[in-house]
Amino acid sequence: MKKLLTTVVVLAIVASVAFAQKMKVLSGDFNFLKGQETVMVKLDFSEVTFYNENLSEQEYIDKRIKEIEEKEPGESANWVNDWKSFRDTRFLDKFISIATENSKANIEFTKTGSAPYTLIVKAIWIYPGWFGGVMKQHAKISTLLQFVESGNPDKVLLAIEADKAPGDIAFVGIPNNNDRIAEGFAKTAKTLVQRIDKELK
């Protein structure tokens, strides 16, 4: 029993390390966030690429359509609609909910209303991962996080590189590609607010 417990603890530590994410500040600092109650958030998918081949979004969609039609003819249209829903709404909603929920600085992240500052989450690179029951590979999400003045978006106050955030649930796995990617955005949001909380202490 003791040996089994030790194994479980070791696996948990390995999983936590595997699911860690580093963020690198490229420019600016966090001082402007002191005292802020609300930050607007936008998701930018205009230049995202996929896989090691750096496929464009349309190339990724075409690849998925082909894969789905080979396994389940006629089902690709449902996936395309699901992808558009995630890209246009659900990735951002996931990011916002996790960021707000985990902010000890009590900053509300929102896509509606107004605020002095806006966080632009620019998707740079996505690896969707895969799920095969016992075997799996989590998604990886790389983003550029830019805090700008809402009234002057060209003025970047803080730029952070968030590299390869893992998207999955440890030990369980997520069958749906889009859900795995969403977890990558969630991980990015959680790591970001943890960094903000640390910097604003």
Tab-separated table of C-alpha atoms in Angstrom:
chain	number	residue	atom	x	y	z
A	1	MET	CA	0.000	0.000	0.000
A	2	LYS	CA	2.849	2.342	0.933
A	3	LYS	CA	4.579	1.579	-2.376
A	4	LEU	CA	1.371	2.321	-4.296
A	5	LEU	CA	0.940	5.652	-2.504
A	6	THR	CA	4.533	6.618	-3.301
A	7	THR	CA	3.962	5.786	-6.968
A	8	VAL	CA	0.829	7.932	-7.071
A	9	VAL	CA	2.664	10.877	-5.482
A	10	VAL	CA	5.543	10.556	-7.961
A	11	LEU	CA	3.113	10.443	-10.899
A	12	ALA	CA	1.333	13.529	-9.572
A	13	ILE	CA	4.628	15.420	-9.320
A	14	VAL	CA	5.601	14.363	-12.843
A	15	ALA	CA	2.199	15.463	-14.153
A	16	SER	CA	2.458	18.861	-12.439
A	17	VAL	CA	5.920	19.415	-13.920
A	18	ALA	CA	4.747	18.315	-17.365
A	19	PHE	CA	1.827	20.710	-17.138
A	20	ALA	CA	3.888	23.696	-16.021
A	21	GLN	CA	4.183	26.657	-18.336
A	22	LYS	CA	6.773	29.390	-18.467
A	23	MET	CA	6.000	32.947	-19.471
A	24	LYS	CA	8.614	35.408	-20.667
A	25	VAL	CA	8.142	39.161	-20.403
A	26	LEU	CA	9.237	40.673	-23.711
A	27	SER	CA	8.633	44.311	-22.806
A	28	GLY	CA	6.974	46.513	-20.208
A	29	ASP	CA	5.983	45.801	-16.615
A	30	PHE	CA	2.875	45.106	-14.518
A	31	ASN	CA	2.636	48.417	-12.638
A	32	PHE	CA	-0.264	49.796	-14.688
A	33	LEU	CA	-2.476	46.958	-13.418
A	34	LYS	CA	-2.310	48.150	-9.803
A	35	GLY	CA	-5.770	49.144	-8.651
A	36	GLN	CA	-7.458	47.977	-11.850
A	37	GLU	CA	-10.779	46.219	-11.359
A	38	THR	CA	-11.522	45.305	-14.963
A	39	VAL	CA	-9.484	44.371	-18.046
A	40	MET	CA	-10.985	43.856	-21.492
A	41	VAL	CA	-9.882	40.742	-23.390
A	42	LYS	CA	-9.783	40.039	-27.129
A	43	LEU	CA	-8.656	36.900	-28.956
A	44	ASP	CA	-6.678	37.323	-32.184
A	45	PHE	CA	-6.576	34.293	-34.504
A	46	SER	CA	-5.409	36.193	-37.592
A	47	GLU	CA	-1.909	34.691	-37.823
A	48	VAL	CA	-2.175	31.349	-36.019
A	49	THR	CA	-0.432	28.236	-37.400
A	50	PHE	CA	-0.867	24.556	-36.552
A	51	TYR	CA	1.384	21.541	-36.058
A	52	ASN	CA	5.131	21.490	-36.674
A	53	GLU	CA	4.393	22.113	-40.350
A	54	ASN	CA	2.973	25.545	-39.418
A	55	LEU	CA	-0.252	24.973	-41.348
A	56	SER	CA	-2.553	27.949	-41.838
A	57	GLU	CA	-5.986	27.791	-40.234
A	58	GLN	CA	-7.589	26.829	-43.560
A	59	GLU	CA	-4.988	24.108	-44.107
A	60	TYR	CA	-5.711	22.808	-40.617
A	61	ILE	CA	-9.451	22.778	-41.320
A	62	ASP	CA	-8.889	20.923	-44.594
A	63	LYS	CA	-6.681	18.383	-42.806
A	64	ARG	CA	-9.309	17.732	-40.146
A	65	ILE	CA	-12.095	17.435	-42.720
A	66	LYS	CA	-10.094	14.776	-44.576
A	67	GLU	CA	-9.310	12.854	-41.379
A	68	ILE	CA	-12.925	12.898	-40.204
A	69	GLU	CA	-14.393	11.920	-43.576
A	70	GLU	CA	-12.055	8.916	-43.760
A	71	LYS	CA	-13.389	7.641	-40.427
A	72	GLU	CA	-16.945	9.007	-40.306
A	73	PRO	CA	-18.246	10.104	-43.714
A	74	GLY	CA	-20.586	13.088	-43.471
A	75	GLU	CA	-19.479	14.162	-39.977
A	76	SER	CA	-16.927	16.794	-40.944
A	77	ALA	CA	-19.557	19.542	-41.293
A	78	ASN	CA	-20.397	19.162	-37.606
A	79	TRP	CA	-16.737	19.512	-36.706
A	80	VAL	CA	-16.346	22.654	-38.845
A	81	ASN	CA	-19.303	24.262	-37.061
A	82	ASP	CA	-17.876	23.209	-33.704
A	83	TRP	CA	-14.467	24.645	-34.593
A	84	LYS	CA	-15.964	28.003	-35.601
A	85	SER	CA	-17.918	28.137	-32.331
A	86	PHE	CA	-14.776	27.512	-30.286
A	87	ARG	CA	-12.637	29.921	-32.329
A	88	ASP	CA	-15.165	32.753	-32.309
A	89	THR	CA	-16.507	32.408	-28.767
A	90	ARG	CA	-15.640	29.481	-26.558
A	91	PHE	CA	-11.822	29.752	-26.434
A	92	LEU	CA	-12.129	33.353	-25.289
A	93	ASP	CA	-14.927	32.564	-22.833
A	94	LYS	CA	-12.794	29.816	-21.296
A	95	PHE	CA	-9.800	32.146	-20.975
A	96	ILE	CA	-11.893	34.880	-19.380
A	97	SER	CA	-13.659	32.624	-16.884
A	98	ILE	CA	-10.442	30.967	-15.681
A	99	ALA	CA	-8.540	34.274	-15.480
A	100	THR	CA	-11.279	35.976	-13.449
A	101	GLU	CA	-11.845	32.948	-11.227
A	102	ASN	CA	-8.159	32.638	-10.320
A	103	SER	CA	-7.259	36.332	-9.943
A	104	LYS	CA	-6.306	37.018	-6.328
A	105	ALA	CA	-5.910	40.657	-7.317
A	106	ASN	CA	-9.674	40.596	-7.967
A	107	ILE	CA	-9.343	41.729	-11.574
A	108	GLU	CA	-12.376	40.928	-13.684
A	109	PHE	CA	-11.492	39.922	-17.239
A	110	THR	CA	-14.317	40.567	-19.672
A	111	LYS	CA	-15.171	40.920	-23.359
A	112	THR	CA	-18.029	43.364	-22.792
A	113	GLY	CA	-18.263	46.862	-21.371
A	114	SER	CA	-15.217	49.102	-21.145
A	115	ALA	CA	-11.928	49.400	-19.247
A	116	PRO	CA	-8.741	51.486	-19.535
A	117	TYR	CA	-6.701	48.485	-20.644
A	118	THR	CA	-7.231	45.594	-23.033
A	119	LEU	CA	-5.457	42.250	-23.122
A	120	ILE	CA	-4.995	40.928	-26.657
A	121	VAL	CA	-4.467	37.167	-26.621
A	122	LYS	CA	-2.792	36.498	-29.958
A	123	ALA	CA	-2.772	32.822	-30.907
A	124	ILE	CA	0.619	32.042	-32.463
A	125	TRP	CA	0.836	28.264	-32.697
A	126	ILE	CA	-1.400	25.310	-31.836
A	127	TYR	CA	-0.772	21.594	-31.624
A	128	PRO	CA	-4.203	19.966	-31.090
A	129	GLY	CA	-2.837	16.753	-29.552
A	130	TRP	CA	-4.663	13.446	-29.812
A	131	PHE	CA	-6.588	10.931	-27.732
A	132	GLY	CA	-6.461	7.155	-28.049
A	133	GLY	CA	-7.948	5.916	-24.791
A	134	VAL	CA	-4.961	4.712	-22.767
A	135	MET	CA	-2.528	6.648	-24.957
A	136	LYS	CA	-2.839	10.394	-25.495
A	137	GLN	CA	-0.953	13.578	-26.302
A	138	HIS	CA	-2.111	16.853	-24.800
A	139	ALA	CA	-2.588	19.983	-26.862
A	140	LYS	CA	-0.003	22.770	-26.799
A	141	ILE	CA	-0.852	26.449	-27.213
A	142	SER	CA	1.617	29.284	-27.817
A	143	THR	CA	0.335	32.840	-27.514
A	144	LEU	CA	1.528	36.430	-27.385
A	145	LEU	CA	-0.185	38.319	-24.569
A	146	GLN	CA	-0.266	42.074	-25.157
A	147	PHE	CA	-1.746	44.574	-22.719
A	148	VAL	CA	-2.603	47.781	-24.560
A	149	GLU	CA	-4.399	51.026	-23.851
A	150	SER	CA	-8.019	50.489	-24.885
A	151	GLY	CA	-8.197	53.943	-26.444
A	152	ASN	CA	-4.815	53.553	-28.158
A	153	PRO	CA	-4.245	49.878	-29.116
A	154	ASP	CA	-0.874	50.683	-30.711
A	155	LYS	CA	0.529	51.496	-27.270
A	156	VAL	CA	1.680	48.164	-25.799
A	157	LEU	CA	2.277	48.444	-22.051
A	158	LEU	CA	3.223	44.816	-21.470
A	159	ALA	CA	4.039	41.971	-23.863
A	160	ILE	CA	4.411	38.384	-22.647
A	161	GLU	CA	5.391	35.279	-24.578
A	162	ALA	CA	3.444	32.230	-23.392
A	163	ASP	CA	5.006	29.148	-24.923
A	164	LYS	CA	3.312	25.770	-25.369
A	165	ALA	CA	0.704	25.807	-22.618
A	166	PRO	CA	-0.513	22.217	-22.138
A	167	GLY	CA	-4.151	21.508	-22.831
A	168	ASP	CA	-5.548	18.378	-21.200
A	169	ILE	CA	-6.617	16.880	-17.899
A	170	ALA	CA	-3.912	14.831	-16.158
A	171	PHE	CA	-4.469	11.057	-16.070
A	172	VAL	CA	-7.853	11.361	-17.793
A	173	GLY	CA	-7.436	12.893	-21.230
A	174	ILE	CA	-9.908	14.751	-23.434
A	175	PRO	CA	-11.192	13.047	-26.616
A	176	ASN	CA	-12.273	16.256	-28.392
A	177	ASN	CA	-9.536	18.335	-30.089
A	178	ASN	CA	-11.324	21.618	-29.511
A	179	ASP	CA	-11.822	20.902	-25.798
A	180	ARG	CA	-8.113	20.110	-25.440
A	181	ILE	CA	-7.182	23.378	-27.136
A	182	ALA	CA	-9.623	25.227	-24.861
A	183	GLU	CA	-7.808	23.753	-21.852
A	184	GLY	CA	-4.581	25.192	-23.277
A	185	PHE	CA	-6.139	28.666	-23.235
A	186	ALA	CA	-7.369	27.971	-19.700
A	187	LYS	CA	-3.858	27.027	-18.591
A	188	THR	CA	-2.479	30.204	-20.179
A	189	ALA	CA	-5.066	32.298	-18.326
A	190	LYS	CA	-4.316	30.674	-14.981
A	191	THR	CA	-0.545	31.041	-15.362
A	192	LEU	CA	-0.956	34.684	-16.402
A	193	VAL	CA	-3.036	35.727	-13.391
A	194	GLN	CA	-0.668	33.874	-11.067
A	195	ARG	CA	2.174	35.948	-12.536
A	196	ILE	CA	0.113	39.148	-12.197
A	197	ASP	CA	-0.697	38.366	-8.562
A	198	LYS	CA	2.981	37.748	-7.837
A	199	GLU	CA	4.092	40.971	-9.508
A	200	LEU	CA	1.457	43.132	-7.792
A	201	LYS	CA	2.214	41.965	-4.231
